[in-house]
Short mmCIF file of C-alpha atoms and ligand atoms in Angstrom, two decimals:
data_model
loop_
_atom_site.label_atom_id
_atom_site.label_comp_id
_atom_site.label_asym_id
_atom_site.label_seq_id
_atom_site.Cartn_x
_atom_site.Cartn_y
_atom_site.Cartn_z
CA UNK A 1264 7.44 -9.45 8.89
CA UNK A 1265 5.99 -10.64 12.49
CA UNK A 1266 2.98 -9.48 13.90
CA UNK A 1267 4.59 -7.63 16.25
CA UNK A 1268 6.08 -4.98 14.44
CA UNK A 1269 3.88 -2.16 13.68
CA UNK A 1270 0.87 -2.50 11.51
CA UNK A 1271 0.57 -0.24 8.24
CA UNK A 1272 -1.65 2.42 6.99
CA UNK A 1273 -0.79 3.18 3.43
CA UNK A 1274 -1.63 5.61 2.05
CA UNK A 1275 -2.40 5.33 -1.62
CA UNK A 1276 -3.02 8.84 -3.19
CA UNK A 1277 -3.59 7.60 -6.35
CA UNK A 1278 -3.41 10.54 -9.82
CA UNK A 1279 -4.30 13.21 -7.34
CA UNK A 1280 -2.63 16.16 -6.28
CA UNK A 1281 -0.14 18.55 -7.54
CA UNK A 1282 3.13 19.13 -6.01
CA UNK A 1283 2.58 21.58 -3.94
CA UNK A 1284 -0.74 20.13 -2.41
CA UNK A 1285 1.66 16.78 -1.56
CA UNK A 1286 4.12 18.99 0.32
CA UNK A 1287 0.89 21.07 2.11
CA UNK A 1288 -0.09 17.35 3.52
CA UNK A 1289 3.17 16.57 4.65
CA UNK A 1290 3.75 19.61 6.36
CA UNK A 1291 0.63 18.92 8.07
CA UNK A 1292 0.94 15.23 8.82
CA UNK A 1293 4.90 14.71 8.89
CA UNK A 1294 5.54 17.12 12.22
CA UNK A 1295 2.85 14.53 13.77
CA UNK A 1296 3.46 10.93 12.41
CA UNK A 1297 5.90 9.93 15.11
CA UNK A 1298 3.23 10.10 17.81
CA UNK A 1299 1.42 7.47 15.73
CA UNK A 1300 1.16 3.54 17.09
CA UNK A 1301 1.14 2.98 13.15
CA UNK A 1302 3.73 3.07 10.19
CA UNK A 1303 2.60 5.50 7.62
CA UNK A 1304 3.27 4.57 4.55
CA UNK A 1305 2.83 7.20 1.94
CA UNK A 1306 2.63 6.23 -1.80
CA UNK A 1307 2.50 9.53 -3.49
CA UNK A 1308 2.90 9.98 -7.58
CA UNK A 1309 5.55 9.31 -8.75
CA UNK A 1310 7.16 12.77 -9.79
CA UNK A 1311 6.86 14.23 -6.25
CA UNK A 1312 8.56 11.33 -4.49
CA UNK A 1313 12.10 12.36 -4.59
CA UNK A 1314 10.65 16.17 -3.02
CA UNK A 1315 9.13 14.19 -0.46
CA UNK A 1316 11.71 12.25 0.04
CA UNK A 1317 14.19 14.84 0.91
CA UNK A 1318 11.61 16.74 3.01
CA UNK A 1319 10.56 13.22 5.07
CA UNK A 1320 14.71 13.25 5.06
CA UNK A 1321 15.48 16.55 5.82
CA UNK A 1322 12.49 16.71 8.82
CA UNK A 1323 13.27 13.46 9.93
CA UNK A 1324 9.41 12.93 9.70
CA UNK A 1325 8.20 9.41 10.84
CA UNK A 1326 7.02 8.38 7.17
CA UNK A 1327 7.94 5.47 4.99
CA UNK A 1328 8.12 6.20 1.40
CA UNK A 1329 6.10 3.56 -0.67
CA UNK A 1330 4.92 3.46 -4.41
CA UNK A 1331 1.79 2.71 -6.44
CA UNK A 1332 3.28 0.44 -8.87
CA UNK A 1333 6.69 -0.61 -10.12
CA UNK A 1334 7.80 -1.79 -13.54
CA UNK A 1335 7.50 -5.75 -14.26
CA UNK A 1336 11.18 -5.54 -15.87
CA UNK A 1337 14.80 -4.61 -14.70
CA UNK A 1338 16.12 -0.81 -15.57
CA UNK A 1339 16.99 -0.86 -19.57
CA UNK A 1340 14.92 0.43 -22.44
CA UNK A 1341 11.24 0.11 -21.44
CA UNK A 1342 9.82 3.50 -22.15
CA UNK A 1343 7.83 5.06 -19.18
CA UNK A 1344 7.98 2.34 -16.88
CA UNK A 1345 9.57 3.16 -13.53
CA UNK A 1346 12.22 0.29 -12.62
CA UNK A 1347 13.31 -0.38 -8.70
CA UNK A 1348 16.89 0.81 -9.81
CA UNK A 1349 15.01 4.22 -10.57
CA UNK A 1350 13.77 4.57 -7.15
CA UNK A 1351 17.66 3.20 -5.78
CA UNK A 1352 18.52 6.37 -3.73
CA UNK A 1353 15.12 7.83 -2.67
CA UNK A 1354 14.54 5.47 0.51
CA UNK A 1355 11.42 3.73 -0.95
CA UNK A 1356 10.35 0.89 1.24
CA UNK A 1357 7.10 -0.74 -0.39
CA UNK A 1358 5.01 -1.04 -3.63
CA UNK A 1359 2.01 -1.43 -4.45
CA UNK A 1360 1.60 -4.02 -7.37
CA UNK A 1361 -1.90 -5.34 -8.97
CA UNK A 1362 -4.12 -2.63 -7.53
CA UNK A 1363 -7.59 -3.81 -9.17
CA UNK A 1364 -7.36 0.25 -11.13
CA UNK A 1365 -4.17 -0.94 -12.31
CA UNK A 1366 -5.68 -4.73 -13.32
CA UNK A 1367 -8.95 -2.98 -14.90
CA UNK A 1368 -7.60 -0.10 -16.31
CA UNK A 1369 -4.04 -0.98 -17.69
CA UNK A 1370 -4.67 -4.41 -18.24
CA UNK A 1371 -2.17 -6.27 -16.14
CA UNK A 1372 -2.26 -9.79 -15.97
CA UNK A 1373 -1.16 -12.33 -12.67
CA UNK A 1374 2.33 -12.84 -14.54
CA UNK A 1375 2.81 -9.28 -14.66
CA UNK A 1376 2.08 -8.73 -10.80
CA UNK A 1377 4.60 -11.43 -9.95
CA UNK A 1378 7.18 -9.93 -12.49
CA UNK A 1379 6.89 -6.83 -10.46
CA UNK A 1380 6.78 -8.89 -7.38
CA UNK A 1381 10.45 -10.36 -8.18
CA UNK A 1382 12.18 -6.80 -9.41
CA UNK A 1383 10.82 -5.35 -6.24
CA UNK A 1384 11.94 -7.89 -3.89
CA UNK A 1385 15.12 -8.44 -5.55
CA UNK A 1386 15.60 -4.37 -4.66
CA UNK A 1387 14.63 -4.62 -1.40
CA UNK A 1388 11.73 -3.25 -1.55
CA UNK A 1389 8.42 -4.83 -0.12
CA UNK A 1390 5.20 -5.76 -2.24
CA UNK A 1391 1.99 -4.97 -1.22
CA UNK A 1392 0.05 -7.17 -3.03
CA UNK A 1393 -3.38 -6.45 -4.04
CA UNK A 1394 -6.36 -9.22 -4.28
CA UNK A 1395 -10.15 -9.77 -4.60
CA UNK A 1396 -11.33 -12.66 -3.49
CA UNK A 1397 -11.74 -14.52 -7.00
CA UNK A 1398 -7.86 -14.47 -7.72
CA UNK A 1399 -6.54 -14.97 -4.08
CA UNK A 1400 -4.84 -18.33 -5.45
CA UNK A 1401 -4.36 -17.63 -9.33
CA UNK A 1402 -2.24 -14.74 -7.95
CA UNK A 1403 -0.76 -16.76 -5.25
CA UNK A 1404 0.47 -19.31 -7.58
CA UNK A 1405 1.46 -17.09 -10.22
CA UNK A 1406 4.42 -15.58 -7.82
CA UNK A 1407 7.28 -17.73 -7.14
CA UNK A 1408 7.38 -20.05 -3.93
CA UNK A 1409 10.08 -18.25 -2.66
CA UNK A 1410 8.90 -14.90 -3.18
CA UNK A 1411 5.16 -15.63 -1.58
CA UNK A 1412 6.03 -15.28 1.97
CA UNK A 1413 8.01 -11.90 1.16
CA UNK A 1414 4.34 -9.97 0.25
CA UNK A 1415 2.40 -8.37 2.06
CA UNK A 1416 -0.98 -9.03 0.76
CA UNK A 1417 -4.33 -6.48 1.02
CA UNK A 1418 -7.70 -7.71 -0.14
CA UNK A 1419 -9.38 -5.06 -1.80
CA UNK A 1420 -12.78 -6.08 -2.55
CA UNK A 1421 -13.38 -3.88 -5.69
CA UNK A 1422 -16.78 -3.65 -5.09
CA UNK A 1423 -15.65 -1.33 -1.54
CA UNK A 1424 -13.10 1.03 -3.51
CA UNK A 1425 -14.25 4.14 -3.68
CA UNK A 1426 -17.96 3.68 -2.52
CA UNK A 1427 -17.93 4.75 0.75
CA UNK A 1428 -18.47 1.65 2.29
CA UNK A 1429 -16.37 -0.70 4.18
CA UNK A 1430 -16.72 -4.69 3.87
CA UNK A 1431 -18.03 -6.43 6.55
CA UNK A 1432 -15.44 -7.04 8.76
CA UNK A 1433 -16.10 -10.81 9.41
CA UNK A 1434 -16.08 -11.46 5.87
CA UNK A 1435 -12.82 -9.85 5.37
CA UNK A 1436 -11.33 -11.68 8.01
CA UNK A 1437 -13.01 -15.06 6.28
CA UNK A 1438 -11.05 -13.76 3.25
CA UNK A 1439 -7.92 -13.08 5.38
CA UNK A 1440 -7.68 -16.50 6.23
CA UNK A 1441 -7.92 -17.80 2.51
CA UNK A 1442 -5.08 -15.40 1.42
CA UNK A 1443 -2.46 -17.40 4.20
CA UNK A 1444 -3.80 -20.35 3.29
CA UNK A 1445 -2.62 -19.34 -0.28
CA UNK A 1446 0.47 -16.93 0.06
CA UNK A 1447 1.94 -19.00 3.20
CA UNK A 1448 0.42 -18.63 7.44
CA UNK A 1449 2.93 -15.77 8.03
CA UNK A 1450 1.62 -13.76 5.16
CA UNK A 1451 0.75 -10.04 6.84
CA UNK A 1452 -3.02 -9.20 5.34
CA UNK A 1453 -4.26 -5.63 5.11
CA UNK A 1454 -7.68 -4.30 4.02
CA UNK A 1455 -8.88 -2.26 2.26
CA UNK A 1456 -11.73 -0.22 0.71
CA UNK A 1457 -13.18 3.06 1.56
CA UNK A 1458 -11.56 3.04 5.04
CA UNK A 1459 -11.35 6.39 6.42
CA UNK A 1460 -11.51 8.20 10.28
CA UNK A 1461 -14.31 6.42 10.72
CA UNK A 1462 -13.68 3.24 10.04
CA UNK A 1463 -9.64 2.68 10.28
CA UNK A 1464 -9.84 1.35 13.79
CA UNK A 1465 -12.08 -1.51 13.06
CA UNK A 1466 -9.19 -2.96 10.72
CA UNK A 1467 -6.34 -1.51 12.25
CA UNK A 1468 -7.12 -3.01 15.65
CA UNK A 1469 -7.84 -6.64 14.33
CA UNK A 1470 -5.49 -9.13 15.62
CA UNK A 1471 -5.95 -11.10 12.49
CA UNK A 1472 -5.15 -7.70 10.32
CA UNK A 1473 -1.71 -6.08 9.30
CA UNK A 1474 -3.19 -2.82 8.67
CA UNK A 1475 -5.25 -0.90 6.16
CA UNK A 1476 -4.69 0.44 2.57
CA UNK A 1477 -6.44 3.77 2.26
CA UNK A 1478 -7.54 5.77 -0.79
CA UNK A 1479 -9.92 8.79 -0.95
CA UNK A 1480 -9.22 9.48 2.41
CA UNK A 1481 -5.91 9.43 2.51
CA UNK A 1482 -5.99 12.72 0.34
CA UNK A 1483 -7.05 14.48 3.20
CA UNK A 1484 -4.63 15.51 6.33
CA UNK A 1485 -7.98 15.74 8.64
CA UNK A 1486 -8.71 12.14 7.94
CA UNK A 1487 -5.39 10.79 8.30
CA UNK A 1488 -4.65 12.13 11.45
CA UNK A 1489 -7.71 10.58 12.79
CA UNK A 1490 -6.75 7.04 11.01
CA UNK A 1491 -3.58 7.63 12.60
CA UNK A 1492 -5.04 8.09 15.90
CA UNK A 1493 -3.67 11.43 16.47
CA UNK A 1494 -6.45 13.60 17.03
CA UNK A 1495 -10.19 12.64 18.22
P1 LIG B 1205 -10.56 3.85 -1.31
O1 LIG B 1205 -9.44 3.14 -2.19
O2 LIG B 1205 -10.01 3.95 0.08
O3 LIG B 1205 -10.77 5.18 -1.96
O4 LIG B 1205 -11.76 2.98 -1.36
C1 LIG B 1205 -8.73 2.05 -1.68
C2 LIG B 1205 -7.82 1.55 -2.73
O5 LIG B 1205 -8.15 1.62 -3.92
O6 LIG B 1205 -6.73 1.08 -2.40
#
């Protein structure tokens, strides 16, 4: 990916919403997203992503489908895991792998991350890989050479998720500079942590950023729209 093409704002709704409060946002945002200088990636749960797909489809809405995470192994007999071959006909463009919820919480290790980093690429679908600054090169090294410059990589200072309060922008783009000096120069960055309509442009409009990864306030159609830059 060059610098030129759009930047991203995914949207990472995490375990929230029901069904019909997904399709409430995306009758709300969809009719809009085309008037946006950004690519909105939407990474929904995964049981409402085919519905959304076929609505985004159906509307011809300007969203990219992404996911949250992706199984570390190929379709077979892996119980609960959600393979690439899964997600085949349902247009999904990106994943999220080794979100710091899914490092804490589930306990996946570096190897895991660039297992999933592998099945995803090998379907075509890009990785947004998640960092802190501590395991910027473990992770690095843990994915295979050729597979590092196909990432897209978003720091994610744990310590910003959630709390309402953005990292310092110089620091991030300190940290920026570490992750292409680990996952190759080319390597598109993206922050993120408690970015909302507030904040967005800060990151969005960085030269040396690829875009932002959004949580909490990506549940809300107010606050996207005004990440998006589509209303004041
Ligand atoms: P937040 O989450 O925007 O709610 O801080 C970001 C993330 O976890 O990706």
């Amino acid at each position: 990916m060059s610098m030129n093409e759009r930047k991203l704002l995914v949207l990472n709704w995490k375990s929230h919403k029901t069904l019909t409060e997904a399709k409430t946002w995306l009758a709300t945002v969809g009719p809009k997203a085309a008037l946006s200088e950004y690519t909105l990636v939407l990474c929904p749960p995964f049981p409402f992503v085919e519905a959304l797909h076929k609505e985004i489809e159906n509307k011809k809405y300007h969203i990219t489908l992404g996911v949250q995470d992706l199984s570390p192994f190929p379709a077979g007999a892996y119980t609960g895991a959600v393979s690439a071959r899964n997600l085949e006909e349902l247009d999904v463009k990106y994943t999220i792998v080794g979100h710091s919820e899914r490092r804490k919480y589930f306990h996946e290790t570096m190897q895991e991350v660039a297992n999933k980093v592998s099945e995803a690429i090998a379907a075509g679908i890009t990785p947004i890989v998640c960092v802190d600054k501590e395991h910027i090169e473990a992770q690095a090294n843990a994915i295979l050479e050729s597979e590092r410059g196909k990432c897209i990589v978003a720091y994610e200072p744990v310590g910003h998720i959630g709390t309402g309060e953005v990292d310092d922008i110089k620091d991030v783009l300190t940290v920026a500079e570490h992750i292409r000096e680990a996952f190759g120069e080319q390597a598109p960055v993206l922050y993120g942590g408690s970015v909302d309509g507030d904040t967005a442009d800060m990151f969005l409009k960085s030269n040396a950023l690829h875009g932002a990864l959004v949580g909490g306030a990506s549940l809300s159609e107010k606050e996207v729209l005004k990440m998006a830059a589509l209303m004041a």
